[in-house]
Amino acid sequence: MAAVRTFSAKDYLVNFVSAAGALLPSGFAPDDFISVEPSGPSFEPEQGADGDLSMIQKPVYYTVKLSLSQTSPSNAVLSAIMTVDELSGAGVGHLTLKDGRGTSLVELTGRWTHRPTAAVGTTAKTREWTFVGVGLCFIGGN
């Protein structure tokens, strides 16, 4: 039997907390506003001389890209968090991404590592912030 499922960007929770500051962002970019990418595979095969296969577990970290509109006040908050981190090292924190209508959940400990490239033109541009961390990454559906 067919099913109907609904995704709503408004129901997607993004939260960051650290000693350098906290962020509950708003003003997301109009298209892809979050991406999560693993650093590599969780397991890699290794074959022995007799043909037996071993699966070697590898450590994985995740890179999160958060895309905000240039008009978002969250850009100033992230700039402040990164500035405090650069001056004091207090920016390591906890990032949560949760789909409120689905089962995806990302819980990472890490820090914001890259400020966005800032372009100015006749239309609102996107500011892409980069976070790198380790932890739980469960990509589900809804």
Coordinates of N, CA, C and O in Angstrom, one line a residue, residues 12-130:
Y12 N 13.2 21.0 10.9 CA 14.5 20.5 11.1 C 15.2 21.3 12.1 O 15.4 22.5 12.0
L13 N 15.7 20.6 13.2 CA 16.4 21.3 14.3 C 17.9 21.3 14.0 O 18.5 20.3 13.7
V14 N 18.5 22.5 14.2 CA 19.9 22.7 14.1 C 20.2 23.5 15.4 O 19.7 24.5 15.7
N15 N 21.2 22.9 16.2 CA 21.5 23.5 17.5 C 23.0 23.3 17.7 O 23.5 22.2 17.5
F16 N 23.7 24.4 18.2 CA 25.1 24.3 18.5 C 25.4 25.0 19.9 O 24.9 26.1 20.1
V17 N 26.1 24.3 20.8 CA 26.4 24.9 22.1 C 27.9 24.6 22.4 O 28.4 23.5 22.2
S18 N 28.6 25.7 22.8 CA 30.0 25.6 23.2 C 30.3 26.7 24.2 O 29.4 27.6 24.5
A19 N 31.4 26.7 24.8 CA 31.8 27.8 25.8 C 32.0 29.1 25.0 O 31.9 30.2 25.6
A20 N 32.2 29.0 23.7 CA 32.4 30.2 22.9 C 31.0 30.9 22.5 O 31.0 32.0 22.1
G21 N 29.9 30.1 22.7 CA 28.6 30.7 22.4 C 27.7 29.6 22.0 O 28.0 28.4 21.8
A22 N 26.4 29.9 21.7 CA 25.4 29.0 21.3 C 24.7 29.5 20.1 O 24.6 30.7 19.9
L23 N 24.1 28.6 19.4 CA 23.4 29.0 18.1 C 22.2 28.1 17.9 O 22.3 26.9 17.9
L24 N 21.1 28.7 17.6 CA 19.9 28.1 17.1 C 19.6 28.8 15.8 O 18.9 29.8 15.8
P25 N 20.2 28.4 14.7 CA 20.2 29.3 13.5 C 18.8 29.5 12.8 O 17.9 28.6 13.0
S26 N 18.7 30.6 12.1 CA 17.6 30.8 11.3 C 18.1 31.5 10.0 O 19.2 31.9 10.0
G27 N 17.2 31.6 9.1 CA 17.6 32.3 7.8 C 18.4 31.4 6.9 O 19.4 31.7 6.3
F28 N 17.9 30.1 6.8 CA 18.6 29.1 5.9 C 18.5 29.5 4.5 O 17.6 30.2 4.0
A29 N 19.5 29.1 3.7 CA 19.6 29.3 2.3 C 18.3 28.6 1.6 O 17.8 27.7 2.2
P30 N 17.9 29.0 0.4 CA 16.7 28.5 -0.2 C 16.7 27.1 -0.7 O 15.6 26.5 -0.8
D31 N 17.8 26.5 -0.9 CA 17.9 25.1 -1.5 C 18.5 24.2 -0.4 O 17.9 24.1 0.6
D32 N 19.6 23.6 -0.7 CA 20.2 22.7 0.3 C 20.8 23.5 1.4 O 21.7 24.3 1.1
F33 N 20.3 23.4 2.6 CA 20.8 24.2 3.7 C 21.7 23.4 4.7 O 22.3 24.0 5.5
I34 N 21.6 22.1 4.6 CA 22.5 21.3 5.4 C 23.0 20.1 4.6 O 22.3 19.5 3.9
S35 N 24.3 19.8 4.7 CA 24.9 18.6 4.2 C 25.8 18.0 5.2 O 26.4 18.7 6.0
V36 N 25.8 16.6 5.3 CA 26.6 15.9 6.2 C 27.4 14.9 5.3 O 26.8 14.1 4.6
E37 N 28.7 14.9 5.5 CA 29.6 14.0 4.7 C 30.6 13.3 5.5 O 31.3 13.9 6.3
P38 N 30.6 11.9 5.5 CA 31.6 11.2 6.3 C 33.0 11.4 5.6 O 33.1 11.6 4.4
S39 N 34.0 11.2 6.4 CA 35.4 11.4 5.9 C 35.9 10.2 5.1 O 36.8 10.3 4.3
G40 N 35.2 9.1 5.2 CA 35.5 7.9 4.4 C 34.6 6.8 4.8 O 33.7 6.9 5.6
P41 N 34.9 5.6 4.4 CA 34.1 4.4 4.8 C 34.4 4.0 6.2 O 35.5 4.2 6.7
S42 N 33.4 3.4 6.8 CA 33.5 2.9 8.2 C 34.3 1.6 8.3 O 34.9 1.3 9.3
F43 N 34.3 0.9 7.2 CA 35.0 -0.4 7.1 C 35.7 -0.5 5.8 O 35.2 -0.1 4.8
E44 N 36.9 -1.1 5.8 CA 37.7 -1.3 4.5 C 38.1 -2.8 4.5 O 38.5 -3.3 5.5
P45 N 37.9 -3.4 3.4 CA 38.3 -4.9 3.3 C 39.8 -5.1 3.2 O 40.5 -4.2 2.6
E46 N 40.2 -6.2 3.7 CA 41.6 -6.6 3.6 C 41.6 -8.1 3.4 O 41.1 -8.8 4.2
Q47 N 42.2 -8.5 2.3 CA 42.2 -9.9 2.0 C 43.5 -10.6 2.3 O 44.6 -10.1 1.9
G48 N 43.5 -11.7 3.0 CA 44.7 -12.5 3.3 C 45.2 -13.3 2.2 O 44.5 -13.5 1.1
A49 N 46.3 -13.9 2.3 CA 47.0 -14.7 1.3 C 46.1 -15.9 0.9 O 46.1 -16.4 -0.2
D50 N 45.3 -16.4 1.9 CA 44.5 -17.6 1.7 C 43.1 -17.2 1.2 O 42.3 -18.1 1.0
G51 N 42.9 -16.0 0.9 CA 41.6 -15.5 0.4 C 40.6 -15.1 1.4 O 39.5 -14.5 1.0
D52 N 40.8 -15.3 2.7 CA 39.9 -14.9 3.7 C 39.8 -13.3 3.7 O 40.8 -12.7 3.5
L53 N 38.7 -12.8 4.0 CA 38.5 -11.4 4.0 C 38.3 -10.9 5.4 O 37.5 -11.4 6.2
S54 N 39.0 -9.9 5.8 CA 38.9 -9.2 7.1 C 38.3 -7.8 6.8 O 38.7 -7.2 5.8
M55 N 37.4 -7.3 7.6 CA 36.9 -6.0 7.5 C 37.5 -5.1 8.6 O 37.3 -5.4 9.8
I56 N 38.3 -4.1 8.2 CA 39.0 -3.3 9.2 C 38.2 -2.0 9.4 O 37.9 -1.3 8.5
Q57 N 37.8 -1.9 10.7 CA 37.0 -0.7 11.0 C 37.9 0.6 11.1 O 39.0 0.5 11.7
K58 N 37.5 1.6 10.5 CA 38.2 2.9 10.4 C 37.5 4.0 11.2 O 36.3 4.0 11.2
P59 N 38.3 4.9 11.8 CA 37.7 6.0 12.4 C 37.1 7.0 11.4 O 37.7 7.1 10.3
V60 N 36.0 7.5 11.7 CA 35.3 8.4 10.7 C 34.9 9.7 11.4 O 34.4 9.7 12.6
Y61 N 35.2 10.8 10.8 CA 34.7 12.1 11.3 C 33.7 12.6 10.2 O 33.6 12.1 9.1
Y62 N 32.9 13.6 10.5 CA 31.9 14.1 9.6 C 32.1 15.6 9.4 O 32.5 16.4 10.3
T63 N 31.9 16.0 8.1 CA 31.9 17.5 7.8 C 30.5 17.9 7.5 O 29.8 17.3 6.7
V64 N 30.1 18.9 8.2 CA 28.7 19.4 8.1 C 28.8 20.8 7.4 O 29.6 21.7 7.9
K65 N 28.1 21.0 6.4 CA 28.0 22.3 5.7 C 26.6 22.9 6.1 O 25.6 22.3 5.8
L66 N 26.6 24.1 6.6 CA 25.4 24.8 7.0 C 25.3 26.0 6.1 O 26.2 26.9 6.1
S67 N 24.3 26.1 5.3 CA 24.1 27.2 4.3 C 23.1 28.2 4.8 O 21.9 27.8 4.9
L68 N 23.5 29.4 5.0 CA 22.6 30.5 5.4 C 22.5 31.6 4.4 O 23.4 31.8 3.6
S69 N 21.4 32.3 4.3 CA 21.2 33.4 3.5 C 22.1 34.5 4.1 O 22.4 34.6 5.3
Q70 N 22.7 35.4 3.2 CA 23.5 36.5 3.7 C 22.8 37.4 4.6 O 23.4 38.1 5.4
T71 N 21.5 37.4 4.6 CA 20.7 38.2 5.4 C 20.4 37.6 6.8 O 19.8 38.3 7.7
S72 N 20.8 36.4 7.0 CA 20.5 35.7 8.3 C 21.4 36.3 9.4 O 22.6 36.5 9.3
P73 N 20.7 36.6 10.6 CA 21.5 37.1 11.7 C 22.4 36.0 12.3 O 23.3 36.3 13.1
S74 N 22.2 34.8 12.0 CA 23.0 33.7 12.5 C 24.4 33.8 12.0 O 25.3 33.2 12.6
N75 N 24.6 34.5 10.8 CA 26.0 34.7 10.3 C 26.8 35.4 11.4 O 28.0 35.1 11.6
A76 N 26.3 36.5 12.0 CA 27.0 37.3 13.0 C 27.3 36.4 14.2 O 28.4 36.5 14.8
V77 N 26.4 35.6 14.6 CA 26.6 34.7 15.8 C 27.7 33.7 15.5 O 28.6 33.5 16.3
L78 N 27.7 33.1 14.3 CA 28.8 32.2 14.0 C 30.1 32.9 13.8 O 31.1 32.3 14.3
S79 N 30.1 34.1 13.3 CA 31.4 34.8 13.2 C 31.9 35.1 14.6 O 33.1 35.0 14.9
A80 N 31.0 35.5 15.6 CA 31.4 35.7 17.0 C 32.0 34.4 17.6 O 33.0 34.4 18.3
I81 N 31.3 33.3 17.4 CA 31.7 32.0 18.0 C 33.1 31.7 17.4 O 34.0 31.3 18.2
M82 N 33.3 31.8 16.1 CA 34.6 31.5 15.5 C 35.7 32.5 16.0 O 36.9 32.0 16.3
T83 N 35.4 33.7 16.2 CA 36.4 34.7 16.7 C 36.8 34.4 18.1 O 38.0 34.4 18.4
V84 N 35.8 34.1 19.0 CA 36.2 33.7 20.4 C 37.0 32.4 20.4 O 38.0 32.3 21.1
D85 N 36.6 31.4 19.5 CA 37.4 30.2 19.4 C 38.8 30.4 19.0 O 39.8 29.9 19.5
E86 N 39.0 31.3 18.0 CA 40.4 31.6 17.5 C 41.2 32.3 18.5 O 42.4 32.1 18.6
L87 N 40.6 33.1 19.4 CA 41.3 33.8 20.4 C 41.5 33.0 21.7 O 42.5 33.2 22.4
S88 N 40.6 32.0 22.0 CA 40.7 31.4 23.3 C 40.7 29.8 23.2 O 41.0 29.2 24.2
G89 N 40.3 29.3 22.0 CA 40.2 27.8 21.9 C 39.0 27.3 22.5 O 38.9 26.1 22.8
A90 N 38.0 28.1 22.8 CA 36.8 27.7 23.5 C 35.6 27.3 22.6 O 34.5 27.2 23.1
G91 N 35.9 27.0 21.4 CA 34.9 26.7 20.4 C 34.5 25.3 20.2 O 33.5 25.0 19.5
V92 N 35.1 24.4 20.8 CA 34.7 23.0 20.7 C 33.4 22.8 21.4 O 33.2 23.3 22.5
G93 N 32.4 22.3 20.7 CA 31.1 22.2 21.2 C 30.3 21.0 20.6 O 30.8 20.2 19.9
H94 N 29.0 21.1 20.8 CA 28.1 20.0 20.5 C 27.1 20.5 19.4 O 26.4 21.5 19.6
L95 N 27.0 19.8 18.3 CA 26.1 20.2 17.2 C 25.1 19.1 17.1 O 25.4 17.9 17.0
T96 N 23.8 19.5 17.0 CA 22.7 18.5 16.9 C 21.9 18.9 15.6 O 21.6 20.1 15.4
L97 N 21.7 17.9 14.8 CA 20.8 18.1 13.6 C 19.7 17.0 13.7 O 20.1 15.8 13.8
K98 N 18.5 17.4 13.7 CA 17.4 16.4 13.9 C 16.2 16.8 13.0 O 15.8 17.9 12.9
D99 N 15.8 15.8 12.2 CA 14.6 15.9 11.4 C 13.4 15.7 12.3 O 13.1 14.6 12.7
G100 N 12.6 16.7 12.5 CA 11.4 16.7 13.4 C 10.3 15.8 12.9 O 9.4 15.4 13.6
R101 N 10.3 15.5 11.6 CA 9.2 14.7 11.0 C 9.8 13.3 10.5 O 9.0 12.6 9.9
G102 N 11.0 13.1 10.8 CA 11.7 11.8 10.3 C 12.5 11.2 11.4 O 12.4 11.5 12.6
T103 N 13.5 10.4 10.9 CA 14.3 9.6 11.9 C 15.8 10.0 11.8 O 16.6 9.4 12.5
S104 N 16.1 11.0 11.0 CA 17.6 11.4 10.9 C 18.0 12.1 12.1 O 17.2 13.0 12.6
L105 N 19.2 11.8 12.6 CA 19.7 12.4 13.8 C 21.2 12.4 13.7 O 21.8 11.4 13.5
V106 N 21.8 13.6 13.9 CA 23.3 13.7 13.9 C 23.6 14.5 15.2 O 23.1 15.5 15.5
E107 N 24.5 13.8 16.0 CA 25.0 14.4 17.2 C 26.5 14.4 17.2 O 27.1 13.3 17.3
L108 N 27.2 15.5 17.0 CA 28.6 15.6 16.8 C 29.3 16.5 17.9 O 28.7 17.5 18.2
T109 N 30.5 16.2 18.2 CA 31.3 17.1 19.0 C 32.5 17.5 18.1 O 33.1 16.7 17.5
G110 N 32.7 18.8 18.0 CA 33.7 19.3 17.1 C 33.7 20.8 17.2 O 33.4 21.5 18.2
R111 N 34.1 21.4 16.0 CA 34.1 22.9 16.0 C 33.9 23.4 14.6 O 34.0 22.7 13.6
W112 N 33.5 24.7 14.5 CA 33.4 25.4 13.2 C 34.8 25.6 12.7 O 35.6 26.2 13.4
T113 N 35.1 25.2 11.5 CA 36.5 25.2 11.0 C 36.7 26.2 9.8 O 37.8 26.6 9.6
H114 N 35.6 26.6 9.1 CA 35.8 27.5 8.0 C 34.7 28.6 8.0 O 33.6 28.3 8.1
R115 N 35.2 29.8 7.8 CA 34.3 30.9 7.6 C 33.8 30.8 6.1 O 34.6 30.3 5.3
P116 N 32.7 31.4 5.8 CA 32.2 31.3 4.4 C 33.0 32.3 3.5 O 33.5 33.3 4.0
T117 N 33.0 32.1 2.2 CA 33.4 33.1 1.3 C 32.2 34.1 1.2 O 31.1 33.6 1.1
A118 N 32.5 35.3 1.2 CA 31.4 36.3 1.2 C 31.4 37.0 -0.2 O 32.4 37.7 -0.5
A119 N 30.4 36.8 -0.9 CA 30.2 37.5 -2.2 C 29.0 38.5 -2.0 O 28.0 38.2 -1.3
V120 N 29.0 39.6 -2.7 CA 28.0 40.6 -2.6 C 27.6 40.9 -4.1 O 28.4 41.1 -4.9
G121 N 26.3 40.9 -4.3 CA 25.8 41.2 -5.7 C 24.4 41.8 -5.6 O 24.0 42.4 -4.6
T122 N 23.6 41.6 -6.6 CA 22.3 42.2 -6.7 C 21.2 41.3 -6.1 O 20.1 41.8 -6.1
T123 N 21.6 40.1 -5.7 CA 20.7 39.2 -5.1 C 21.3 38.7 -3.8 O 22.5 38.8 -3.6
A124 N 20.4 38.2 -2.9 CA 20.9 37.6 -1.7 C 21.8 36.4 -2.0 O 21.4 35.5 -2.7
K125 N 23.0 36.3 -1.4 CA 23.9 35.2 -1.6 C 23.8 34.2 -0.4 O 23.2 34.5 0.6
T126 N 24.5 33.1 -0.6 CA 24.5 32.0 0.4 C 25.8 32.1 1.1 O 26.9 32.3 0.5
R127 N 25.8 32.0 2.4 CA 27.0 31.9 3.3 C 27.1 30.4 3.7 O 26.2 29.9 4.4
E128 N 28.2 29.7 3.4 CA 28.3 28.3 3.8 C 29.3 28.1 4.9 O 30.5 28.4 4.7
W129 N 28.9 27.7 6.0 CA 29.7 27.5 7.2 C 30.1 26.0 7.3 O 29.3 25.2 7.0
T130 N 31.3 25.7 7.8 CA 31.8 24.3 7.8 C 32.1 23.9 9.3 O 32.8 24.6 10.0

